Short mmCIF file of C-alpha atoms in Angstrom, two decimals:
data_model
loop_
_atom_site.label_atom_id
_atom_site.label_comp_id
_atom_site.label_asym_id
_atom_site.label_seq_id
_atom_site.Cartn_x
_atom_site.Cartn_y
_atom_site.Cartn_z
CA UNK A 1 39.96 112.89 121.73
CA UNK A 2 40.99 116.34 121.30
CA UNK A 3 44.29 115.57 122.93
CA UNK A 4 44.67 112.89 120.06
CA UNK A 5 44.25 115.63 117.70
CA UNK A 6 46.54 117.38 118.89
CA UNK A 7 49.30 115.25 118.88
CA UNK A 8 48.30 114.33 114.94
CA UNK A 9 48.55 117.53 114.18
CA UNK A 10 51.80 118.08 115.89
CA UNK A 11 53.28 114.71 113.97
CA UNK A 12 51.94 115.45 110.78
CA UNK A 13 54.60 118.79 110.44
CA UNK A 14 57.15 116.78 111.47
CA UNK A 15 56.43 114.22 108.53
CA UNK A 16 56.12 116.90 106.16
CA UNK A 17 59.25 118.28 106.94
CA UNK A 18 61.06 115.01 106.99
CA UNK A 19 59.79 114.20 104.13
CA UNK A 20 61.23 117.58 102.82
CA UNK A 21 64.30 117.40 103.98
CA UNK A 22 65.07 113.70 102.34
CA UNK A 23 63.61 114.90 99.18
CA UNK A 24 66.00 117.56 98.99
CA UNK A 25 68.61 115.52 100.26
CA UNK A 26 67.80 113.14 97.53
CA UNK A 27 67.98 115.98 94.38
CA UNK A 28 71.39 117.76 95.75
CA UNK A 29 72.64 113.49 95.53
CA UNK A 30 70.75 113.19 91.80
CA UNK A 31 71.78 116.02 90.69
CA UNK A 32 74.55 117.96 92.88
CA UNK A 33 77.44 114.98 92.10
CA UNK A 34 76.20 114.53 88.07
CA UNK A 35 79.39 113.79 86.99
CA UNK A 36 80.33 116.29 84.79
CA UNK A 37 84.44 115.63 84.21
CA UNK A 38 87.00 112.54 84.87
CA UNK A 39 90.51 113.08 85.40
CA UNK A 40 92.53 110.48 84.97
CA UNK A 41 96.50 109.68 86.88
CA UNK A 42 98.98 107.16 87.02
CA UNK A 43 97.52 104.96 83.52
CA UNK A 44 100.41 103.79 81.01
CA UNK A 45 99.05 101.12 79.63
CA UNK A 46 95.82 102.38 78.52
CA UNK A 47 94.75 106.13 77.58
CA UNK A 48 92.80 107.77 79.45
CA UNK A 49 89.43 107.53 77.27
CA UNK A 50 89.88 103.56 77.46
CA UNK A 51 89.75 104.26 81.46
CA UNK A 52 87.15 106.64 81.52
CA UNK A 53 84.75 104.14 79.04
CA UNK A 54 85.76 101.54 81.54
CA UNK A 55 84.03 103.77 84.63
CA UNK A 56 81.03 104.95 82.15
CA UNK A 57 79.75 101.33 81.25
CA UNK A 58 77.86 101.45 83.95
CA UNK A 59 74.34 103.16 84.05
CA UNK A 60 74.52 104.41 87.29
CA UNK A 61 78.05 106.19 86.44
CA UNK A 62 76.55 108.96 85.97
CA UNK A 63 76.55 109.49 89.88
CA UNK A 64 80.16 110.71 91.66
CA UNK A 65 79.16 109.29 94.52
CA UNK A 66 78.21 106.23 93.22
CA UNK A 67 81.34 105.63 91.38
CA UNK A 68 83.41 106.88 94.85
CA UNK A 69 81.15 104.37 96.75
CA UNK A 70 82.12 101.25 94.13
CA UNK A 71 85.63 101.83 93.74
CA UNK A 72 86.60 102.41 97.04
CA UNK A 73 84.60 100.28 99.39
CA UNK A 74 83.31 97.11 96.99
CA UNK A 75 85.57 95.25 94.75
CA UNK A 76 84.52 95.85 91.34
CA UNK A 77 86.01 94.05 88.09
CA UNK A 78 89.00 96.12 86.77
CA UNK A 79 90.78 96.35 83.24
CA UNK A 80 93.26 92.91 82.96
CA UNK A 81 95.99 95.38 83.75
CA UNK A 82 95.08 97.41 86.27
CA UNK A 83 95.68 96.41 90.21
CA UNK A 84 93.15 98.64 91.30
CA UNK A 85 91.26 102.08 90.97
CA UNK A 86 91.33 105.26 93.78
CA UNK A 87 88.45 107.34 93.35
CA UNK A 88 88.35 111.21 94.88
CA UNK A 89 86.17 114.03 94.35
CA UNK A 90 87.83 117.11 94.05
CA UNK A 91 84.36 118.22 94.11
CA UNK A 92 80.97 117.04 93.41
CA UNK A 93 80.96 116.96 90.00
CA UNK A 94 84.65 116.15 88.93
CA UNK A 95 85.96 112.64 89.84
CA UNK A 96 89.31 111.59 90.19
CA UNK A 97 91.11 108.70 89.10
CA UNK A 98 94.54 107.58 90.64
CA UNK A 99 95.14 104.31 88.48
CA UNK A 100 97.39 101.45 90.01
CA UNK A 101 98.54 99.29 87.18
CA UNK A 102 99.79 95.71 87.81
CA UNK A 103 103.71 95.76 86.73
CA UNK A 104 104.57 94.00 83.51
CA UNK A 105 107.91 91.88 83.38
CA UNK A 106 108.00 90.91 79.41
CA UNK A 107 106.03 90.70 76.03
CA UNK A 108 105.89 88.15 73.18
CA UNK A 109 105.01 89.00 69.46
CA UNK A 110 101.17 87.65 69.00
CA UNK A 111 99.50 87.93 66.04
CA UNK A 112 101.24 91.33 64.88
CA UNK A 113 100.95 93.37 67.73
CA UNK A 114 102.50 92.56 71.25
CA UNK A 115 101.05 90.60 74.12
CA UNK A 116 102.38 92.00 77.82
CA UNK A 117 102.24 89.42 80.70
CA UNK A 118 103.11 89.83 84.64
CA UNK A 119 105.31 87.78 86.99
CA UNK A 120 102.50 85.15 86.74
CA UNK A 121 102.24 84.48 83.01
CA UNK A 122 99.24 86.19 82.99
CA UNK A 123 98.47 88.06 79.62
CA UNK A 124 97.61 91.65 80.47
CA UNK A 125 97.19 93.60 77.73
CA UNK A 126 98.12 93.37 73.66
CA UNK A 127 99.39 96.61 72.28
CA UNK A 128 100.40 97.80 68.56
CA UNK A 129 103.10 99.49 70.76
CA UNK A 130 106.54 99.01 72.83
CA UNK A 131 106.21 100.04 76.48
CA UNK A 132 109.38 101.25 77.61
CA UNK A 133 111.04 99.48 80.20
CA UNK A 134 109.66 96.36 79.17
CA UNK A 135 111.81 93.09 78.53
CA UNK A 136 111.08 91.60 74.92
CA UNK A 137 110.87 88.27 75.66
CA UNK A 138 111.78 85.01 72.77
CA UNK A 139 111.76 81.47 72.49
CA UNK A 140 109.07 81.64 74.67
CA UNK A 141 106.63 78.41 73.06
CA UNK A 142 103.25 78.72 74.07
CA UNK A 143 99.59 78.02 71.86
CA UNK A 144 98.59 81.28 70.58
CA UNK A 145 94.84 80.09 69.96
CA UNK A 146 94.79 79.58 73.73
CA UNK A 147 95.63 83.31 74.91
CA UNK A 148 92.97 84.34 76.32
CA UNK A 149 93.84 88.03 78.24
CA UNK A 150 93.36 87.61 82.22
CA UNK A 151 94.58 83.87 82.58
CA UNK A 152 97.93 82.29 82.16
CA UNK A 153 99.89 82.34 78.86
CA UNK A 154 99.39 78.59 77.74
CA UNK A 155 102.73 77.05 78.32
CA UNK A 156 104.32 74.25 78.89
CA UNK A 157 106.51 75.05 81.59
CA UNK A 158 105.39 77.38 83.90
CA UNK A 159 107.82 78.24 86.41
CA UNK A 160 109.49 80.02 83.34
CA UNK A 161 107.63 82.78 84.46
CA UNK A 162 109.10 82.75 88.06
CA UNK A 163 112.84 82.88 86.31
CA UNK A 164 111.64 85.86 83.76
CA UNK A 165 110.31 87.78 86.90
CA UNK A 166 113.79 87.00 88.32
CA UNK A 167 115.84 88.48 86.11
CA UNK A 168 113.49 91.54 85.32
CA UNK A 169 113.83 92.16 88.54
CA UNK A 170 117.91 92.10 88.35
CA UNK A 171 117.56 94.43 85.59
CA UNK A 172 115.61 96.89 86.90
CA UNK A 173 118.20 96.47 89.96
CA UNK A 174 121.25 97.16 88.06
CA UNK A 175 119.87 99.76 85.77
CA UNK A 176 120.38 97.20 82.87
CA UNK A 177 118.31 97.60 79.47
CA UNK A 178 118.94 94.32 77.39
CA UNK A 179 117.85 94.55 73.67
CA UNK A 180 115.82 91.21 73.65
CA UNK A 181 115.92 88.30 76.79
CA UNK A 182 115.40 84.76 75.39
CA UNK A 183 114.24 81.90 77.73
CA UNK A 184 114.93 79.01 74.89
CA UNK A 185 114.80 75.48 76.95
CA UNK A 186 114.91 77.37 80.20
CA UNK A 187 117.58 78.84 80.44
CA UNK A 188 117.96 82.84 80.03
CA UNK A 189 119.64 84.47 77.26
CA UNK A 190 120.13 88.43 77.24
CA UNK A 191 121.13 90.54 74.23
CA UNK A 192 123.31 93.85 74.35
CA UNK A 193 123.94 95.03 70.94
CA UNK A 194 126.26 92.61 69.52
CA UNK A 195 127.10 90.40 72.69
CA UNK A 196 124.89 87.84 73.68
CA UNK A 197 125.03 86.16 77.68
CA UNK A 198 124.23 83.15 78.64
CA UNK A 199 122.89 83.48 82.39
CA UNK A 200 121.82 79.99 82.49
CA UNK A 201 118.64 79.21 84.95
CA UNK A 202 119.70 80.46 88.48
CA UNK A 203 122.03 82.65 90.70
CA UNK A 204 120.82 85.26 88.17
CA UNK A 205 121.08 87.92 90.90
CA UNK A 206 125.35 87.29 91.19
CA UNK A 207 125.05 87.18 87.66
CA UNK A 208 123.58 90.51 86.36
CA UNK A 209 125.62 92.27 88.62
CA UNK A 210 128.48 91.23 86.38
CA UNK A 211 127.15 92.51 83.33
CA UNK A 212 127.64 95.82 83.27
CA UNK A 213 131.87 96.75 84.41
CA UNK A 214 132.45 92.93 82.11
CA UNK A 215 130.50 95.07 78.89
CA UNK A 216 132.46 98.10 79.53
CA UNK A 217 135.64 95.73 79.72
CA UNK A 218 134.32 94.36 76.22
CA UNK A 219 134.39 98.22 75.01
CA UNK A 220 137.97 98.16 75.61
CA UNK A 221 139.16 94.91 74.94
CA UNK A 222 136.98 93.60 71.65
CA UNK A 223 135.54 96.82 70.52
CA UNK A 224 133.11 96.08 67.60
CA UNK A 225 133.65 92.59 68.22
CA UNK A 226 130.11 90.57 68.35
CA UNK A 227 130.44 87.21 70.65
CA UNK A 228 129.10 85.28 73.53
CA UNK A 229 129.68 85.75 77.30
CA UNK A 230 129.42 82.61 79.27
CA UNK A 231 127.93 83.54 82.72
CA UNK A 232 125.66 80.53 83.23
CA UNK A 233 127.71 79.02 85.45
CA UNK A 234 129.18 81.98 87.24
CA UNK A 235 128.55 81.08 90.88
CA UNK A 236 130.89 84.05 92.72
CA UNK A 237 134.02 82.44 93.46
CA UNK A 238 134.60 82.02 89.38
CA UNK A 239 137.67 83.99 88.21
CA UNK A 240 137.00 83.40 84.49
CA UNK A 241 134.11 84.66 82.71
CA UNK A 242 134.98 83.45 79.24
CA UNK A 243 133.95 85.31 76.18
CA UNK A 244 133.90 83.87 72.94
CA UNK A 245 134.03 86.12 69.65
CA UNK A 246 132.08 84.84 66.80
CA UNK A 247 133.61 82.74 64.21
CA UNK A 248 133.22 85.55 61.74
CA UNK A 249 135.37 88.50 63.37
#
């Protein structure tokens, strides 16, 4: 009997001070890593308060740990635009946010603001403004009562989006900055100042890399002459590339 007692009150310590130890442990988690400041990197397409609100609806938020722990190891729900979310701590109380955003090949005019879409067709984001870089897309037909942001732009052709990707692609390539790109009945359509191409609906590749020495050719040749440049069926044996002036020059 006493050596039972002993060993209780040997234990009983030893409970008391793990007890203590995971109490503490628990208030420098509580409280230690309060989150007291969010920096935000690498957002365009929203500001940083629209990211930061995005992180605080949560009640638990209020936790750096926490919000390290769900945006690095689980897969939470993320902004329509954004690919994904890094999380660091650059200490307990100030988090980190290194913001991947999913890249944006055009924008349509909706209902007077613009709606941004990625190589999918899938509507991202509607702004009041332009993002740089960013093709303005026309003649693309779809039902504007069906946009609904995170799904596919309601069209009827879909692999439009495939050739729009395409070409952004090409321009970004070639350093090429188009005023407006129409996809009217398939086929692409870019817009330089006052000369319009035809690029036609493939080999667009071969065919941007045209564009540029042909519109400093145009410079020369037909300065402040407006017109079309027939590349749509440029395949890269063609020696001709016509161009046609308006009727009105």
């Amino acid at each position: 009997m006493k050596e039972k007692k002993h060993r209780k009150r040997k234990i009983l310590p030893v409970l008391l001070g793990t007890v203590g130890v995971l109490a503490l442990a628990g208030l420098i988690v509580v409280f230690g890593f309060r989150v007291r400041s969010v920096e935000v990197e690498g957002n365009e397409y929203y500001s940083d308060n629209s990211i930061i609100s995005w992180i605080n609806n949560d009640d638990l938020a209020v936790n750096s740990l926490y919000i390290l722990i769900r945006y690095n190891l689980t897969s939470p729900e993320m902004p329509t635009a954004v690919e994904r979310m890094e999380i660091s701590l650059k200490n307990p109380w100030t988090v980190h946010v290194q913001v991947r955003e999913k890249q944006m090949v055009g924008y349509v005019d909706y209902d007077d603001s613009y709606l941004y879409f990625d190589h999918e067709g899938t509507a991202l984001v509607r702004r009041k403004k332009i993002v740089e870089g960013v093709p303005h897309v026309e003649g693309l037909a779809f039902d504007a009562s069906g946009v609904v942001l995170g799904e596919t732009l309601p069209v009827d052709d879909e692999s439009i989006f495939e050739k729009i990707t395409e070409v952004s692609r090409g321009l970004e390539k070639y350093k090429l900055a188009p005023d407006r790109l129409s996809c009217a009945d398939g086929e692409i359509i870019l817009t330089f100042g006052r000369i319009q191409i035809l690029l036609g609906n493939d080999n667009y590749d071969e065919r941007l890399a045209q564009i540029d020495p042909i519109l400093e050719k145009l410079d020369e040749n037909y300065p402040d002459t407006s017109g079309t440049l027939h590349l749509e069926n440029f395949d890269g044996t063609s020696e001709n590339i016509p161009f046609v002036p308006d009727n009105n020059e």
